mmCIF file of C-alpha atoms and ligand atoms in Angstrom:
data_model
loop_
_atom_site.group_PDB
_atom_site.id
_atom_site.type_symbol
_atom_site.label_atom_id
_atom_site.label_comp_id
_atom_site.label_asym_id
_atom_site.label_seq_id
_atom_site.Cartn_x
_atom_site.Cartn_y
_atom_site.Cartn_z
ATOM 1 C CA MET A 12 0.000 0.000 0.000
ATOM 2 C CA LEU A 13 1.303 3.453 -0.876
ATOM 3 C CA ILE A 14 1.151 5.754 2.123
ATOM 4 C CA PRO A 15 1.181 9.369 0.917
ATOM 5 C CA GLY A 16 4.000 11.408 2.321
ATOM 6 C CA ARG A 17 6.517 8.709 3.159
ATOM 7 C CA ALA A 18 9.724 9.205 1.200
ATOM 8 C CA ASP A 19 12.897 7.127 1.366
ATOM 9 C CA MET A 20 15.424 9.154 -0.599
ATOM 10 C CA HIS A 21 18.438 6.883 -0.140
ATOM 11 C CA VAL A 22 18.498 3.186 -1.076
ATOM 12 C CA HIS A 23 21.089 0.940 -2.784
ATOM 13 C CA SER A 24 20.670 -1.824 -5.372
ATOM 14 C CA PHE A 25 22.976 -4.573 -6.605
ATOM 15 C CA HIS A 26 24.346 -2.112 -9.139
ATOM 16 C CA SER A 27 26.559 -0.966 -6.267
ATOM 17 C CA ASP A 28 26.723 -2.859 -2.979
ATOM 18 C CA GLY A 29 23.048 -3.568 -2.305
ATOM 19 C CA GLN A 30 21.420 -6.984 -2.460
ATOM 20 C CA LEU A 31 18.282 -6.298 -4.487
ATOM 21 C CA SER A 32 17.492 -5.320 -8.062
ATOM 22 C CA PRO A 33 15.976 -1.882 -8.699
ATOM 23 C CA GLU A 34 12.625 -3.555 -9.498
ATOM 24 C CA ALA A 35 12.686 -5.600 -6.290
ATOM 25 C CA LEU A 36 13.428 -2.453 -4.283
ATOM 26 C CA VAL A 37 10.418 -0.680 -5.758
ATOM 27 C CA GLN A 38 8.211 -3.690 -5.106
ATOM 28 C CA LEU A 39 9.409 -4.027 -1.513
ATOM 29 C CA GLY A 40 9.165 -0.269 -0.986
ATOM 30 C CA ILE A 41 5.545 -0.259 -2.041
ATOM 31 C CA ARG A 42 4.745 -3.204 0.209
ATOM 32 C CA SER A 43 6.459 -1.313 3.035
ATOM 33 C CA GLY A 44 4.265 1.749 2.607
ATOM 34 C CA LEU A 45 6.670 4.094 0.839
ATOM 35 C CA TRP A 46 5.233 6.712 -1.485
ATOM 36 C CA ALA A 47 8.478 8.025 -2.957
ATOM 37 C CA MET A 48 11.893 6.414 -3.208
ATOM 38 C CA VAL A 49 15.250 7.377 -4.723
ATOM 39 C CA LEU A 50 17.956 4.924 -5.756
ATOM 40 C CA CYS A 51 21.340 6.396 -4.768
ATOM 41 C CA ASP A 52 23.855 3.735 -5.716
ATOM 42 C CA HIS A 53 27.525 4.395 -4.965
ATOM 43 C CA ASP A 54 29.313 5.962 -7.932
ATOM 44 C CA THR A 55 26.963 4.535 -10.557
ATOM 45 C CA VAL A 56 23.666 5.386 -12.272
ATOM 46 C CA GLU A 57 23.469 1.970 -13.942
ATOM 47 C CA GLY A 58 20.194 1.083 -12.176
ATOM 48 C CA THR A 59 18.481 4.441 -12.626
ATOM 49 C CA ARG A 60 16.435 3.667 -15.733
ATOM 50 C CA ASP A 61 15.122 0.350 -14.407
ATOM 51 C CA PHE A 62 14.307 1.941 -11.077
ATOM 52 C CA LEU A 63 12.403 4.866 -12.603
ATOM 53 C CA ARG A 64 10.534 2.568 -14.963
ATOM 54 C CA ALA A 65 9.510 0.210 -12.160
ATOM 55 C CA ALA A 66 8.462 3.129 -9.953
ATOM 56 C CA GLU A 67 6.392 4.747 -12.678
ATOM 57 C CA ALA A 68 4.651 1.467 -13.521
ATOM 58 C CA ARG A 69 3.576 1.078 -9.897
ATOM 59 C CA GLY A 70 2.617 4.661 -9.122
ATOM 60 C CA MET A 71 5.584 5.368 -6.900
ATOM 61 C CA LYS A 72 7.288 8.764 -7.077
ATOM 62 C CA SER A 73 10.965 8.867 -7.954
ATOM 63 C CA ILE A 74 13.761 10.881 -9.538
ATOM 64 C CA PRO A 75 17.320 9.879 -10.542
ATOM 65 C CA GLY A 76 19.884 9.713 -7.751
ATOM 66 C CA VAL A 77 23.483 8.790 -7.011
ATOM 67 C CA GLU A 78 25.875 8.715 -4.030
ATOM 68 C CA LEU A 79 29.415 9.845 -4.760
ATOM 69 C CA SER A 80 32.381 9.087 -2.487
ATOM 70 C CA THR A 81 34.460 12.227 -2.145
ATOM 71 C CA GLN A 82 37.497 13.617 -0.393
ATOM 72 C CA LEU A 83 37.375 16.416 2.186
ATOM 73 C CA SER A 84 40.616 16.677 4.083
ATOM 74 C CA GLY A 85 40.586 16.798 7.844
ATOM 75 C CA VAL A 86 37.251 15.017 8.233
ATOM 76 C CA SER A 87 37.120 12.041 10.611
ATOM 77 C CA SER A 88 34.258 9.638 11.034
ATOM 78 C CA ARG A 89 32.845 8.647 14.393
ATOM 79 C CA SER A 90 34.530 5.507 15.708
ATOM 80 C CA GLY A 91 32.903 2.356 14.422
ATOM 81 C CA ASP A 92 31.626 4.046 11.315
ATOM 82 C CA LYS A 93 32.307 2.849 7.846
ATOM 83 C CA LEU A 94 33.850 5.935 6.304
ATOM 84 C CA ASP A 95 37.571 6.308 5.758
ATOM 85 C CA GLN A 96 39.584 9.275 7.001
ATOM 86 C CA ASP A 97 38.790 12.341 4.830
ATOM 87 C CA GLU A 98 35.850 10.565 3.159
ATOM 88 C CA VAL A 99 32.560 12.392 2.681
ATOM 89 C CA HIS A 100 29.564 11.112 0.715
ATOM 90 C CA LEU A 101 27.608 13.367 -1.586
ATOM 91 C CA LEU A 102 24.129 12.562 -2.875
ATOM 92 C CA GLY A 103 23.118 13.856 -6.286
ATOM 93 C CA TYR A 104 19.382 14.216 -6.881
ATOM 94 C CA GLY A 105 17.873 14.708 -10.308
ATOM 95 C CA VAL A 106 21.107 14.194 -12.227
ATOM 96 C CA ARG A 107 20.619 13.360 -15.901
ATOM 97 C CA PRO A 108 21.851 9.744 -15.938
ATOM 98 C CA ASP A 109 22.947 9.933 -19.581
ATOM 99 C CA ASP A 110 24.739 13.282 -19.338
ATOM 100 C CA PRO A 111 28.038 12.608 -21.194
ATOM 101 C CA ALA A 112 30.260 14.616 -18.831
ATOM 102 C CA PHE A 113 28.677 12.953 -15.811
ATOM 103 C CA GLN A 114 29.130 9.528 -17.414
ATOM 104 C CA THR A 115 32.823 10.260 -17.902
ATOM 105 C CA PHE A 116 33.120 11.487 -14.316
ATOM 106 C CA ILE A 117 31.598 8.239 -13.055
ATOM 107 C CA GLU A 118 33.476 5.909 -15.404
ATOM 108 C CA ARG A 119 36.802 7.308 -14.253
ATOM 109 C CA ASN A 120 35.874 6.318 -10.713
ATOM 110 C CA GLN A 121 34.790 2.838 -11.754
ATOM 111 C CA GLU A 122 38.018 2.256 -13.638
ATOM 112 C CA HIS A 123 39.932 3.383 -10.581
ATOM 113 C CA ARG A 124 37.905 0.952 -8.412
ATOM 114 C CA ARG A 125 38.858 -1.922 -10.745
ATOM 115 C CA ARG A 126 42.563 -1.047 -10.585
ATOM 116 C CA ARG A 127 42.392 -0.737 -6.822
ATOM 117 C CA MET A 128 40.619 -4.118 -6.559
ATOM 118 C CA ARG A 129 43.475 -5.735 -8.495
ATOM 119 C CA LEU A 130 45.940 -4.238 -5.989
ATOM 120 C CA MET A 131 43.902 -5.479 -3.018
ATOM 121 C CA ILE A 132 43.700 -8.975 -4.528
ATOM 122 C CA GLU A 133 47.484 -8.981 -4.949
ATOM 123 C CA ARG A 134 47.889 -8.030 -1.305
ATOM 124 C CA LEU A 135 45.519 -10.763 -0.174
ATOM 125 C CA GLN A 136 47.382 -13.270 -2.333
ATOM 126 C CA GLY A 137 50.602 -12.025 -0.758
ATOM 127 C CA LEU A 138 49.103 -12.974 2.610
ATOM 128 C CA GLY A 139 48.677 -16.511 1.282
ATOM 129 C CA LEU A 140 44.933 -16.312 0.615
ATOM 130 C CA SER A 141 43.515 -17.876 -2.513
ATOM 131 C CA ILE A 142 41.441 -15.259 -4.290
ATOM 132 C CA ASP A 143 41.451 -13.966 -7.853
ATOM 133 C CA GLU A 144 39.779 -11.332 -9.981
ATOM 134 C CA PRO A 145 37.260 -13.597 -11.757
ATOM 135 C CA GLU A 146 35.976 -14.798 -8.368
ATOM 136 C CA VAL A 147 35.405 -11.247 -7.173
ATOM 137 C CA GLN A 148 33.832 -10.346 -10.491
ATOM 138 C CA GLU A 149 31.442 -13.271 -10.180
ATOM 139 C CA VAL A 150 30.300 -12.172 -6.719
ATOM 140 C CA ALA A 151 29.969 -8.595 -7.938
ATOM 141 C CA ALA A 152 27.750 -9.849 -10.787
ATOM 142 C CA ASP A 153 25.815 -6.783 -11.975
ATOM 143 C CA ALA A 154 27.640 -4.261 -9.845
ATOM 144 C CA SER A 155 29.503 -1.631 -11.830
ATOM 145 C CA SER A 156 31.155 -0.214 -8.696
ATOM 146 C CA LEU A 157 33.535 -2.879 -7.443
ATOM 147 C CA GLY A 158 34.100 -2.589 -3.720
ATOM 148 C CA ARG A 159 35.598 -4.253 -0.696
ATOM 149 C CA PRO A 160 32.285 -5.949 0.216
ATOM 150 C CA HIS A 161 32.576 -8.039 -2.959
ATOM 151 C CA ALA A 162 36.075 -9.287 -2.129
ATOM 152 C CA ALA A 163 34.933 -9.826 1.451
ATOM 153 C CA LYS A 164 32.124 -12.115 0.311
ATOM 154 C CA VAL A 165 34.571 -14.251 -1.661
ATOM 155 C CA LEU A 166 36.749 -14.647 1.424
ATOM 156 C CA VAL A 167 33.732 -15.639 3.533
ATOM 157 C CA GLN A 168 32.637 -18.165 0.912
ATOM 158 C CA LYS A 169 36.110 -19.671 1.028
ATOM 159 C CA GLY A 170 36.036 -20.002 4.786
ATOM 160 C CA TYR A 171 38.694 -17.385 5.604
ATOM 161 C CA ALA A 172 36.267 -15.610 7.928
ATOM 162 C CA ARG A 173 32.853 -16.187 9.470
ATOM 163 C CA ASP A 174 31.249 -13.091 7.988
ATOM 164 C CA VAL A 175 31.915 -9.875 6.106
ATOM 165 C CA PRO A 176 32.614 -7.723 9.203
ATOM 166 C CA GLU A 177 35.250 -10.241 10.279
ATOM 167 C CA VAL A 178 36.941 -9.897 6.877
ATOM 168 C CA PHE A 179 37.041 -6.122 7.363
ATOM 169 C CA ASP A 180 38.473 -6.528 10.862
ATOM 170 C CA THR A 181 41.177 -8.895 9.666
ATOM 171 C CA TYR A 182 42.022 -7.991 6.086
ATOM 172 C CA LEU A 183 40.161 -5.187 4.363
ATOM 173 C CA GLY A 184 39.397 -2.499 6.930
ATOM 174 C CA VAL A 185 41.410 0.725 6.993
ATOM 175 C CA GLY A 186 44.937 -0.074 8.140
ATOM 176 C CA ARG A 187 44.492 -3.846 7.685
ATOM 177 C CA PRO A 188 47.008 -5.626 5.409
ATOM 178 C CA GLY A 189 44.735 -6.095 2.374
ATOM 179 C CA TYR A 190 43.455 -2.514 2.369
ATOM 180 C CA VAL A 191 44.263 -0.125 -0.444
ATOM 181 C CA PRO A 192 42.857 3.411 -0.182
ATOM 182 C CA ARG A 193 40.710 4.727 -2.955
ATOM 183 C CA ARG A 194 41.504 7.905 -4.806
ATOM 184 C CA ARG A 195 38.447 10.085 -4.618
ATOM 185 C CA ASN A 196 37.282 13.260 -6.272
ATOM 186 C CA THR A 197 37.235 16.229 -3.968
ATOM 187 C CA LEU A 198 33.867 17.216 -2.546
ATOM 188 C CA GLU A 199 34.144 20.412 -4.562
ATOM 189 C CA GLU A 200 34.622 18.517 -7.859
ATOM 190 C CA ALA A 201 31.692 16.262 -7.065
ATOM 191 C CA VAL A 202 29.405 19.199 -6.199
ATOM 192 C CA GLU A 203 30.327 20.752 -9.535
ATOM 193 C CA ALA A 204 29.741 17.473 -11.430
ATOM 194 C CA VAL A 205 26.260 17.088 -9.919
ATOM 195 C CA TYR A 206 25.246 20.659 -10.783
ATOM 196 C CA SER A 207 26.614 20.266 -14.312
ATOM 197 C CA ALA A 208 24.461 17.168 -14.782
ATOM 198 C CA GLY A 209 21.380 19.131 -13.770
ATOM 199 C CA GLY A 210 21.223 17.723 -10.253
ATOM 200 C CA LEU A 211 21.156 18.986 -6.682
ATOM 201 C CA PRO A 212 24.165 18.071 -4.517
ATOM 202 C CA VAL A 213 23.191 17.035 -0.985
ATOM 203 C CA LEU A 214 25.622 16.213 1.826
ATOM 204 C CA ALA A 215 25.022 12.567 2.828
ATOM 205 C CA HIS A 216 24.727 11.473 6.476
ATOM 206 C CA PRO A 217 26.821 14.212 8.158
ATOM 207 C CA GLY A 218 25.964 12.519 11.447
ATOM 208 C CA CYS A 219 28.516 9.814 10.575
ATOM 209 C CA HIS A 220 31.308 12.334 11.061
ATOM 210 C CA ARG A 221 32.859 13.306 14.352
ATOM 211 C CA ASP A 222 31.674 16.894 13.949
ATOM 212 C CA PRO A 223 28.509 16.914 11.794
ATOM 213 C CA LEU A 224 27.997 20.677 11.879
ATOM 214 C CA GLU A 225 31.601 21.433 10.952
ATOM 215 C CA VAL A 226 31.329 19.171 7.896
ATOM 216 C CA ALA A 227 27.934 20.661 7.029
ATOM 217 C CA GLY A 228 29.413 24.161 7.287
ATOM 218 C CA ARG A 229 32.317 23.320 5.000
ATOM 219 C CA ALA A 230 29.981 21.636 2.505
ATOM 220 C CA ALA A 231 27.641 24.634 2.601
ATOM 221 C CA ALA A 232 30.585 26.887 1.790
ATOM 222 C CA LEU A 233 31.180 24.748 -1.310
ATOM 223 C CA GLY A 234 27.631 25.416 -2.484
ATOM 224 C CA ILE A 235 25.705 22.245 -1.718
ATOM 225 C CA ALA A 236 21.942 22.503 -2.140
ATOM 226 C CA GLY A 237 20.880 20.385 0.806
ATOM 227 C CA ILE A 238 21.644 18.151 3.751
ATOM 228 C CA GLU A 239 20.607 14.587 4.464
ATOM 229 C CA VAL A 240 18.977 15.081 7.830
ATOM 230 C CA ILE A 241 17.226 11.781 8.471
ATOM 231 C CA HIS A 242 19.483 8.739 8.334
ATOM 232 C CA ARG A 243 19.646 5.544 10.330
ATOM 233 C CA ASP A 244 22.986 6.564 11.880
ATOM 234 C CA HIS A 245 21.677 9.955 13.068
ATOM 235 C CA SER A 246 20.649 10.525 16.660
ATOM 236 C CA PHE A 247 17.557 12.628 17.379
ATOM 237 C CA SER A 248 19.761 15.447 18.569
ATOM 238 C CA VAL A 249 21.854 15.416 15.365
ATOM 239 C CA ILE A 250 18.646 15.440 13.303
ATOM 240 C CA TYR A 251 17.403 18.458 15.244
ATOM 241 C CA GLN A 252 20.699 20.336 14.872
ATOM 242 C CA LEU A 253 20.890 19.590 11.150
ATOM 243 C CA ILE A 254 17.327 20.752 10.497
ATOM 244 C CA ARG A 255 18.086 24.029 12.299
ATOM 245 C CA PHE A 256 21.333 24.394 10.341
ATOM 246 C CA ALA A 257 19.549 23.775 7.033
ATOM 247 C CA ARG A 258 16.795 26.272 7.808
ATOM 248 C CA LYS A 259 19.297 28.952 8.773
ATOM 249 C CA ARG A 260 21.265 28.484 5.547
ATOM 250 C CA ASP A 261 18.205 28.004 3.380
ATOM 251 C CA LEU A 262 19.280 24.464 2.429
ATOM 252 C CA LEU A 263 16.987 21.605 1.475
ATOM 253 C CA CYS A 264 16.474 18.710 3.864
ATOM 254 C CA THR A 265 16.432 15.091 2.701
ATOM 255 C CA GLY A 266 16.313 11.735 4.410
ATOM 256 C CA GLY A 267 16.414 8.043 3.805
ATOM 257 C CA SER A 268 17.224 4.624 5.146
ATOM 258 C CA ASP A 269 20.487 3.875 3.281
ATOM 259 C CA PHE A 270 18.956 0.419 2.830
ATOM 260 C CA HIS A 271 21.285 -2.163 1.251
ATOM 261 C CA GLY A 272 19.188 -5.273 1.814
ATOM 262 C CA TYR A 273 21.501 -6.888 4.348
ATOM 263 C CA GLY A 274 19.865 -8.532 7.317
ATOM 264 C CA ALA A 275 21.332 -6.322 10.008
ATOM 265 C CA GLU A 276 19.740 -3.002 9.048
ATOM 266 C CA PRO A 277 16.284 -1.568 9.638
ATOM 267 C CA ASP A 278 13.675 -2.831 7.185
ATOM 268 C CA LEU A 279 12.604 -0.765 4.247
ATOM 269 C CA GLY A 280 9.694 1.426 5.349
ATOM 270 C CA ASP A 281 10.864 1.692 8.968
ATOM 271 C CA LEU A 282 12.691 4.958 8.347
ATOM 272 C CA TYR A 283 11.483 7.659 5.989
ATOM 273 C CA ALA A 284 11.375 11.404 5.443
ATOM 274 C CA PRO A 285 8.390 13.699 4.846
ATOM 275 C CA GLY A 286 7.093 13.534 1.273
ATOM 276 C CA ALA A 287 7.309 17.332 1.058
ATOM 277 C CA TRP A 288 11.097 17.064 1.325
ATOM 278 C CA PHE A 289 11.052 14.777 -1.703
ATOM 279 C CA CYS A 290 8.850 17.245 -3.611
ATOM 280 C CA SER A 291 11.275 20.080 -2.863
ATOM 281 C CA LEU A 292 13.943 18.230 -4.871
ATOM 282 C CA THR A 293 12.081 18.759 -8.103
ATOM 283 C CA ASP A 294 12.191 22.131 -9.840
ATOM 284 C CA ASP A 295 8.666 23.275 -9.293
ATOM 285 C CA GLY A 296 7.841 21.325 -6.168
ATOM 286 C CA LYS A 297 5.588 18.995 -8.123
ATOM 287 C CA THR A 298 6.461 15.439 -9.042
ATOM 288 C CA ASP A 299 3.662 14.661 -11.464
ATOM 289 C CA GLU A 300 4.957 16.341 -14.586
HETATM 290 P P1 AMP B 2 34.810 0.492 -0.725
HETATM 291 O O1 AMP B 2 33.874 1.403 -1.447
HETATM 292 O O2 AMP B 2 35.338 -0.579 -1.596
HETATM 293 O O3 AMP B 2 35.881 1.209 0.035
HETATM 294 O O4 AMP B 2 33.917 -0.268 0.377
HETATM 295 C C1 AMP B 2 33.145 0.492 1.253
HETATM 296 C C2 AMP B 2 31.965 -0.336 1.713
HETATM 297 O O5 AMP B 2 32.439 -1.400 2.531
HETATM 298 C C3 AMP B 2 31.015 0.454 2.583
HETATM 299 O O6 AMP B 2 29.980 1.029 1.814
HETATM 300 C C4 AMP B 2 30.458 -0.593 3.503
HETATM 301 O O7 AMP B 2 29.299 -1.162 2.908
HETATM 302 C C5 AMP B 2 31.513 -1.656 3.581
HETATM 303 N N1 AMP B 2 32.263 -1.608 4.844
HETATM 304 C C6 AMP B 2 33.227 -0.739 5.203
HETATM 305 N N2 AMP B 2 33.728 -1.021 6.427
HETATM 306 C C7 AMP B 2 33.052 -2.132 6.846
HETATM 307 C C8 AMP B 2 33.102 -2.933 8.035
HETATM 308 N N3 AMP B 2 33.946 -2.655 9.037
HETATM 309 N N4 AMP B 2 32.258 -3.987 8.111
HETATM 310 C C9 AMP B 2 31.412 -4.270 7.102
HETATM 311 N N5 AMP B 2 31.308 -3.560 5.977
HETATM 312 C C10 AMP B 2 32.129 -2.501 5.834
HETATM 313 ZN ZN1 ZN B 3 26.741 1.244 0.320
HETATM 314 FE FE1 FE B 4 27.072 6.739 2.289
HETATM 315 FE FE1 FE B 5 24.432 4.976 0.986
#
C-alpha cells in the first residue's frame, strides 16, 4: 500500500553494494508503505532507468539519484563508522543519468575501483589467501562499482572468515594488510559534477562524522543545495541540529534509510522522510509532470 508522504530518498541496489534489483526495491518499498523512493547507488547510475521505470509502472514517485564518495581533508568519522579518514559522501538528486560529462566522471571512478581491486587482490594473495579477480567479479555480478564488500564475500565463501565484518576486521578495513585506499574526487569537484548534470548536490549522512555541523558548514561553503537530515545513523539530537542548520542556511532537507538489503539493518519502510522534502527536490515542487 502506498502511504502518501513517506519518502525514502536513499536506497542501494545490486548495481553498487546492495542486495536487491531496482525492481525488487520498488516492489518491496511499495509493500512497506513508501510513497516516494530514490535509488542512490555508490558511484553509478546503472540502475536508474530500471528503477524509474519500475516506480512509474507502480505509481511510486521517484527521480534519478546517485551517491558519490568524495574527499574532504581533515574530516574524521565517528569511531565504528564505515567511512575512511577524509571521506565524505555526496548525494546527487535529479542528475541526468545519460549526461556525457557525468558519465565520464563516473566511469573514471569505476576504472579506478577496478585497478584498486586488483591491488587489493594482490595483497591478499601475498598474505597466502587464494582469491582472484574472476571470483570477485562473479560475486559482484551486476555491480559496476567494485568494492571491498565483494572481495569480502569471496573470502567468507572460502572459509577465511565467518562473515563480512570479520573480513574487514582482519584484512580489508582501513589499516588492515589487504586494504588499499581509494583515490576520490574532492567534494568540490563532485558538487560541480552534480550541478553540471542538472542535479542537486546534498551532503550525505553528516551525522557519521565526528563533527557533523563542521562538515555541514564546509559543505555549505562549497555550495551544496541540501543536507541529508534523516538517516539511520543519526541521533535525534543530530537530526534536530541539522534541520536548524539547514533552515538557517536556506538548504533543502532530505532523508532516507540507506537500505542495502543486508539482514542487520532496519527494514525498508521503517525509516522515511516527509514527502514534502522529496517534492522540494524537483524544480517546481511537483512530481507529477
Ligand atoms: P569500498 O567502497 O570498496 O571502500 O567499500 C566500502 C563499503 O564497505 C562500505 O559502503 C560498507 O558497505 C563496507 N564496509 C566498510 N567497512 C566495513 C566494516 N567494518 N564492516 C562491514 N562492511 C564494511
Ligand atoms: Zn553502500
Ligand atoms: Fe554513504
Ligand atoms: Fe548509501
